[in-house]
Amino acid sequence: MTDSAVSPQHVPPHATDVIVVGAGLAGLVTAAELTAAGRHVTLVDAEGPAALGGQAWWSFGGLFLVDSPEQRRLGVKDSADLALADWLGSADFDGGGAPGSGDEWSRAWAEAFIDFAAGEMRPWLHAQGVRWFPLVQWAERGGYLADGHGNSVPRFHVTWGTGPGVLEPFVRALLAARAAGLLTGLFRRRVTGLVLTDGRVTGVRGDVLAADGAARGAPSSREAVGQFELSASAVVLATGGIGANHDLVRATWPAPAGRMPDRMLSGVPDHVDGSGIEAARGAGAAVVHEDRMWHYPEGVANHSPVWGRHGIRILAGPSSLWLDADGHRLPAPLFPGFDSLGALQHITRRGDDHSWFVLDKTILGSEFALSGSEQNPDLTGKDLGLLVQRVRSGAVGPVEAFADLSDEFLWAESPAGLAARMNALSGEDRIDAGALERTIRDRDRQVRTGLGKDLQVTATAMARRYVVDRLIRVAKPHELLDPAHGPLLAVRLSVLTRKTLGGLLTDTDGRVLRPGGGTLPGLFAVGEAAGFGGGGAHGRRALEGTFLGGCLFTGRTTGRALADQLGG
């Protein structure tokens, strides 16, 4: 999809039914639903056409599906009731999400999303050509009691084609809509405000940005070369969250969770700055749960960065020791892959900007994966030849590249050598060599028993009962100091900013609400800008695979509701 040749001043008032601001997944789905209903949409984005698809393009393509054929073929017993119980145990909604709690809209969207994930999502996408890798992954295992955080069963379905594979049917639909005269794409238009007429949102205004041929995800010019204003019957904000605005992340991070560090990595491009949410706030919209966020503690700096402070998340299996900046193990159940937010809050409460994975070469080969479409060329490119490597011994190509090119992957033949390298990288003598060796030997002693009392050791053994973990995600238990599995490896982990869980307060049709109640007429919000629905459908914690799913669901629901409203 390319930019329209029509200049802003030549777009007459009300030439379009709906303005959708933001060309990420949520915006594309919304626009696809509206144009399918015969409505004309003007799609506006501050980036160039190369950025079409937004953050979703860079994603691993994981979707949270419930009781799917893929799960059933693997013997996974799931249900909507179990998924909702897991969701509520993780969300910890204020007052349980009861009426008047401040989380009533959040819970309403959560319940509706679970119904969608257990019902229409898969057949809807499947009918549009979307397919999934057959080995369902187990993200956010939790490790608490039955009513606490985490997925009781594996639900993370990786899309065949990863993020681009999720986007493809909607891009295809919108290209057809443009050919039919139902879609106008206006790129390099930065919305800075909403137009209000008699208390109703009737359009948008902002800056025309200088033409810029920046590659997808790369920083682009913010030089304004003009202004524009557009009018429509309704405006849908699909502008994303605040992940690249580190100052705002630090300012809104909840005080009881400590402080986000000065040095952080970004898991999203530079333009993800929260400006759309602020524009809506300025027009009178309610913004809620701003202190709820989903960032990762397992980030490593990209050796080939695309955007500023570009980081990649390590998706680790459960065997690596996770140590704080002083070399102490994180408390149970803060093991790799169990409770991302809990681990992050443990680190930020300590006031640290990093932690460590300690493992060996065998664990690296079996358990390390990297998040992102570009880090998984086999799945993104639908390359069966490359895919076979995942079930063979040794690390997949992108992981091997990080191990070779990143200065945060430190190899050593002994704990003492490893401690020396860890201290050299951090510039502080915080890792005691003797203590590190004792920690590793204590863990190895537990492994030797074949049973053990160490909760991480027993959890790792339990994980191998699931066939997918046994095949491609969890190494056979062994001693880290066994030379056959060496050398040892330490990986420095940094905070990686990613998702906003709060946002614009919306009802279950996607209509934006005012702080005192009632709608802000003419304004709708979807995706991350809406906290993935209701200003915070995830609550305080997420179960993974729910971000792309939340963009799909809010875009579909809001697009259909708005089309019906306009048809009335």
PDB file of C-alpha atoms in Angstrom, residues 47 83 246 284 320 419 460 479 487 491 509:
ATOM      1  CA  GLU A  47       5.433   6.598   9.383  1.00  0.00           C
ATOM      2  CA  ALA A  83      -8.526 -20.114  30.451  1.00  0.00           C
ATOM      3  CA  HIS A 246      11.406   5.672  28.350  1.00  0.00           C
ATOM      4  CA  GLY A 284     -11.562  14.838  27.146  1.00  0.00           C
ATOM      5  CA  SER A 320      19.090 -21.618  33.158  1.00  0.00           C
ATOM      6  CA  ALA A 419      32.638 -14.449  37.337  1.00  0.00           C
ATOM      7  CA  THR A 460      12.235 -28.467  34.781  1.00  0.00           C
ATOM      8  CA  GLU A 479      25.036 -30.962  35.715  1.00  0.00           C
ATOM      9  CA  PRO A 487      31.586 -24.451  28.334  1.00  0.00           C
ATOM     10  CA  VAL A 491      24.193 -13.732  29.481  1.00  0.00           C
ATOM     11  CA  ASP A 509     -18.151  -1.505  21.384  1.00  0.00           C
TER      12      ASP A 509
END
